Amino acid sequence: MKLPAVSLLALSLSLALNPAIAGKPAATDIDPARLSQDVKVLSSDEFEGRGPATAGETKTIDYVVAQMKAAGLQPGGDLKDGKREWTQAVPLARAEIKGTPAISVAVKGKTQALTQGEQIAVRAAQDGSTAVDISKAPLVFAGYGVRAPERGWDDFKGVDLKGKIAVVLINDPDFEGGEGDFGGKAMTYYGRWTYKYEEAARQGALGLLIVHETDPASYGWATVKNSNTNTMFDVVRDKPASVHPKLEGWIQRDFAQQLFKQSGLDFDALKAQAKTKAFKPVELKGATLSAKYDVDRQIITSHNIIGRIDGTKRPDETVIYSAHWDHLGVGQPDAKGDKIYNGAVDNATGTAALIEIGRAFAKAPTKPERSVVFLAVTAEEKGLLGSEYYASKPLYPLGKTVAVINMDALDPHGPARNFTTSGSAKQELLDELIDTAKKVANLDYVTDPKPEAGHFFRSDHFPFAKRGVPAVSFGSGNDLVDGGLEAGKKMEDAYVADRYHQPADEWEADWTFLGMARDLGLLYTVGRNLADSDRWPNWDASSEFRAARDQTAGDRK
């Protein structure tokens, strides 16, 4: 049965919101049926989990480009012979462990073999190595693995990590206490696992192991295992060892407690000490780690997919909608033997949204005054690599990029009474989104309900934000029209526990996509208002991203 369309007209592109577009008819319908079909196709087994540099990527590019063409978009990617292509080439360093890694710990002469994916999840080396051969490397507990001079904080004080493996905690030192030098429960970048590996490399460590705990990580061990025992990717770097230690991995909390106890240490007591500036690194006496495995390392090329509509009055000024097309590909089987990580919600929904909003712009009776770009990026699941590459080598100048509206893992069910964003950094773009949502759809805004999860650093708007471009990542609401907050929380918890980064993230026939269609109408309205204006939203004066934006002010004169 065909689902009813949700008209953008119902979202009232009103004179009160933007007089410049008063009287302009709404664009085409945002159609739940088309959204459902796109998600169904993109997350089918045929697309093999949409892994970068696989047959799944080729199928994804072919499908998304075909849909963008049908929607009426023009190619906006790399220039070739003076013409734009549909893609932007993204060179990546691809690393994969060959066979089964041999990993063990020894404590006071007693050796224990570790199983990849169980007690430990070791990533394929990304420091440029083609083999890892570590023999009896000492283990050192280094608190949260943070060095923040501006906060007077150094978890590495007085220790030489050369030839040693650091063991650190996930998130920030004040996550559990809710207050302290790192802003309370809201995660700073110091809490992200990416930072911890980078800092370990800067400290000269041979390796770094992060102790997994579900609450501070914001996801369970299944997510850690599936994400870290798979093929690894990174942007191509001149000196990869400068940001990657040779061994990178995670260990289970229970295993960490056991390891500390065998070394004569109290894990919980040391964890409490690590929450203070006075903490000093502690060696796990008599404990060592050995690891041996080969790494298949290749330089491959993946692709961002880019559609575009040229602006009629200011084509050199750009509004970007973004979403990542990739997922985890084929990996370790689940309990049912399913190896394909389909990624229906994460992020076939965002990719479908990109196509549908593109269609709305292309089919509108009048074209936008500024150009609008629809950017489907690769390798988000490998560390925001596609968006990082575009932001570092933009096809359209960042100084004249008005805003980025990112869409990641949208709810395919019914509508909610509210919406959220990944993080809630103060900026005029967020203010405009909140104001528009209230006026055209009577939607309430709720700040990121889990700021401790560091979502602001985990979506594709972040590479733009850190370079000063106003950027938000939209999140579906949790106060469902059908069931309220209780139903919303139950649905979210079930998704994180049973589907997120697991083969079970598959399309379902009973998904209505009605809420998502309504929300995309809102995002269309916000982008269209910006595209038909001469406004340049900025960050709050207190924002850490304001300075970077202000440095490009001359581009916007």
Short mmCIF file of C-alpha atoms in Angstrom, two decimals, residues 337-534:
data_model
loop_
_atom_site.label_atom_id
_atom_site.label_comp_id
_atom_site.label_asym_id
_atom_site.label_seq_id
_atom_site.Cartn_x
_atom_site.Cartn_y
_atom_site.Cartn_z
CA GLY A 337 25.21 -16.30 11.35
CA ASP A 338 24.38 -13.05 9.55
CA LYS A 339 27.56 -11.33 8.34
CA ILE A 340 26.06 -8.38 6.45
CA TYR A 341 25.85 -5.12 8.38
CA ASN A 342 22.99 -3.64 6.37
CA GLY A 343 22.86 -0.21 8.03
CA ALA A 344 19.21 0.58 7.35
CA VAL A 345 18.77 3.28 10.00
CA ASP A 346 22.52 4.04 10.05
CA ASN A 347 22.61 5.55 7.51
CA ALA A 348 20.43 4.49 4.59
CA THR A 349 17.87 6.83 6.17
CA GLY A 350 20.16 9.84 5.85
CA THR A 351 21.11 8.91 2.29
CA ALA A 352 17.45 8.57 1.32
CA ALA A 353 16.78 11.92 3.01
CA LEU A 354 19.51 13.57 0.94
CA ILE A 355 17.94 12.31 -2.29
CA GLU A 356 14.45 13.36 -1.28
CA ILE A 357 15.40 16.88 -0.16
CA GLY A 358 17.37 17.20 -3.40
CA ARG A 359 14.23 16.30 -5.28
CA ALA A 360 12.28 18.95 -3.36
CA PHE A 361 14.74 21.65 -4.39
CA ALA A 362 14.97 20.46 -7.99
CA LYS A 363 11.20 20.24 -8.49
CA ALA A 364 10.42 23.58 -6.83
CA PRO A 365 8.84 26.12 -9.19
CA THR A 366 11.74 28.51 -8.58
CA LYS A 367 15.40 27.74 -8.09
CA PRO A 368 17.26 28.92 -4.97
CA GLU A 369 19.30 32.11 -5.10
CA ARG A 370 22.34 30.44 -3.54
CA SER A 371 23.68 27.09 -4.69
CA VAL A 372 22.68 23.96 -2.76
CA VAL A 373 24.96 20.92 -2.55
CA PHE A 374 23.86 17.41 -1.58
CA LEU A 375 26.92 15.65 -0.18
CA ALA A 376 26.84 11.90 0.48
CA VAL A 377 30.16 11.13 2.16
CA THR A 378 32.12 7.92 2.49
CA ALA A 379 33.87 6.30 5.46
CA GLU A 380 31.95 8.00 8.28
CA GLU A 381 32.06 4.69 10.12
CA LYS A 382 35.84 4.72 9.86
CA GLY A 383 36.21 8.08 11.58
CA LEU A 384 34.35 10.76 9.54
CA LEU A 385 36.92 10.34 6.78
CA GLY A 386 34.83 11.36 3.77
CA SER A 387 33.63 14.55 5.40
CA GLU A 388 37.11 15.24 6.75
CA TYR A 389 38.52 14.89 3.25
CA TYR A 390 35.91 17.21 1.73
CA ALA A 391 36.37 19.79 4.49
CA SER A 392 40.15 19.70 4.03
CA LYS A 393 39.88 19.83 0.22
CA PRO A 394 36.53 21.51 -0.41
CA LEU A 395 35.11 21.63 -3.90
CA TYR A 396 33.31 24.85 -2.93
CA PRO A 397 35.11 27.31 -0.60
CA LEU A 398 34.32 26.90 3.09
CA GLY A 399 34.49 30.66 3.57
CA LYS A 400 31.46 30.95 1.30
CA THR A 401 29.68 27.89 2.64
CA VAL A 402 26.63 29.27 4.45
CA ALA A 403 25.84 26.22 6.57
CA VAL A 404 25.92 22.42 6.76
CA ILE A 405 22.79 20.46 7.68
CA ASN A 406 23.73 16.85 8.40
CA MET A 407 21.38 13.87 8.64
CA ASP A 408 22.45 10.69 10.38
CA ALA A 409 20.36 7.73 11.59
CA LEU A 410 16.86 9.19 11.35
CA ASP A 411 13.83 7.49 12.88
CA PRO A 412 11.77 5.66 10.22
CA HIS A 413 8.67 5.35 12.40
CA GLY A 414 5.87 7.80 13.15
CA PRO A 415 6.23 11.49 14.02
CA ALA A 416 7.47 12.91 17.31
CA ARG A 417 6.53 16.16 19.03
CA ASN A 418 10.16 17.23 19.29
CA PHE A 419 13.60 16.92 17.73
CA THR A 420 17.23 17.16 18.83
CA THR A 421 20.73 17.64 17.47
CA SER A 422 24.06 15.94 18.03
CA GLY A 423 25.49 18.22 20.69
CA SER A 424 24.13 21.69 21.27
CA ALA A 425 26.99 24.08 20.51
CA LYS A 426 25.72 27.66 20.60
CA GLN A 427 25.22 29.08 17.12
CA GLU A 428 22.73 31.07 15.06
CA LEU A 429 22.08 28.13 12.72
CA LEU A 430 20.75 26.10 15.64
CA ASP A 431 18.67 29.08 16.80
CA GLU A 432 17.16 29.33 13.32
CA LEU A 433 16.40 25.61 13.21
CA ILE A 434 14.69 25.77 16.61
CA ASP A 435 12.66 28.85 15.67
CA THR A 436 11.59 27.44 12.32
CA ALA A 437 10.60 24.09 13.83
CA LYS A 438 8.33 25.80 16.32
CA LYS A 439 6.70 28.11 13.80
CA VAL A 440 6.10 25.71 10.92
CA ALA A 441 5.60 22.38 12.67
CA ASN A 442 5.07 23.19 16.37
CA LEU A 443 8.07 21.06 17.27
CA ASP A 444 9.92 21.48 20.55
CA TYR A 445 13.68 21.28 20.70
CA VAL A 446 15.43 19.13 23.29
CA THR A 447 19.16 19.50 23.79
CA ASP A 448 21.25 16.44 23.12
CA PRO A 449 19.87 14.02 25.74
CA LYS A 450 23.24 12.29 26.05
CA PRO A 451 25.94 14.98 25.83
CA GLU A 452 28.26 12.57 27.62
CA ALA A 453 28.21 10.37 24.50
CA GLY A 454 30.10 13.01 22.52
CA HIS A 455 27.71 12.89 19.56
CA PHE A 456 28.88 16.31 18.41
CA PHE A 457 32.24 14.75 17.52
CA ARG A 458 30.72 11.64 15.94
CA SER A 459 28.82 12.96 12.92
CA ASP A 460 29.86 14.43 9.61
CA HIS A 461 29.10 18.05 10.52
CA PHE A 462 32.10 18.08 12.89
CA PRO A 463 34.91 18.38 10.27
CA PHE A 464 33.09 21.48 8.99
CA ALA A 465 32.41 22.89 12.46
CA LYS A 466 36.03 22.68 13.56
CA ARG A 467 36.93 24.73 10.48
CA GLY A 468 34.35 27.34 11.44
CA VAL A 469 31.45 26.50 9.12
CA PRO A 470 28.09 26.70 10.96
CA ALA A 471 26.90 23.11 11.11
CA VAL A 472 24.26 20.97 12.81
CA SER A 473 23.45 17.28 12.75
CA PHE A 474 19.70 16.76 13.01
CA GLY A 475 18.28 14.09 15.29
CA SER A 476 14.77 12.63 15.37
CA GLY A 477 12.65 13.33 18.43
CA ASN A 478 11.83 10.96 21.29
CA ASP A 479 8.41 12.26 22.38
CA LEU A 480 6.36 10.18 19.96
CA VAL A 481 2.86 11.23 18.99
CA ASP A 482 1.95 7.58 19.41
CA GLY A 483 3.27 6.57 22.83
CA GLY A 484 5.05 9.65 24.14
CA LEU A 485 8.45 9.71 25.84
CA GLU A 486 8.08 6.20 27.23
CA ALA A 487 7.66 4.69 23.78
CA GLY A 488 10.45 6.84 22.38
CA LYS A 489 12.93 5.79 25.04
CA LYS A 490 11.99 2.14 24.69
CA MET A 491 12.51 2.30 20.93
CA GLU A 492 15.84 4.10 21.23
CA ASP A 493 17.18 1.75 23.89
CA ALA A 494 16.19 -1.28 21.83
CA TYR A 495 17.91 0.12 18.75
CA VAL A 496 21.18 0.82 20.58
CA ALA A 497 21.17 -2.59 22.28
CA ASP A 498 19.98 -4.81 19.44
CA ARG A 499 20.63 -3.06 16.13
CA TYR A 500 23.25 -0.31 16.24
CA HIS A 501 26.34 -1.46 14.30
CA GLN A 502 24.92 -4.97 14.17
CA PRO A 503 23.56 -7.07 11.28
CA ALA A 504 20.05 -6.59 12.68
CA ASP A 505 19.91 -2.97 11.45
CA GLU A 506 17.65 -3.96 8.55
CA TRP A 507 14.68 -2.40 6.76
CA GLU A 508 11.25 -3.34 8.06
CA ALA A 509 8.02 -3.32 6.10
CA ASP A 510 6.01 -1.72 8.91
CA TRP A 511 8.17 1.41 9.07
CA THR A 512 5.89 4.29 8.03
CA PHE A 513 8.55 7.00 7.52
CA LEU A 514 5.83 9.57 8.34
CA GLY A 515 7.87 11.28 11.06
CA MET A 516 10.97 11.38 8.91
CA ALA A 517 9.04 12.89 5.98
CA ARG A 518 7.66 15.61 8.25
CA ASP A 519 11.15 16.35 9.62
CA LEU A 520 12.68 16.55 6.15
CA GLY A 521 10.12 19.18 5.26
CA LEU A 522 11.44 21.20 8.19
CA LEU A 523 15.05 20.78 7.04
CA TYR A 524 14.08 21.77 3.51
CA THR A 525 12.50 24.93 4.88
CA VAL A 526 15.57 25.90 6.90
CA GLY A 527 17.91 25.32 3.96
CA ARG A 528 15.61 27.06 1.50
CA ASN A 529 15.32 30.12 3.74
CA LEU A 530 19.11 30.35 3.91
CA ALA A 531 19.50 29.74 0.19
CA ASP A 532 17.12 32.60 -0.62
CA SER A 533 18.73 35.08 1.78
CA ASP A 534 21.98 36.98 2.09
#
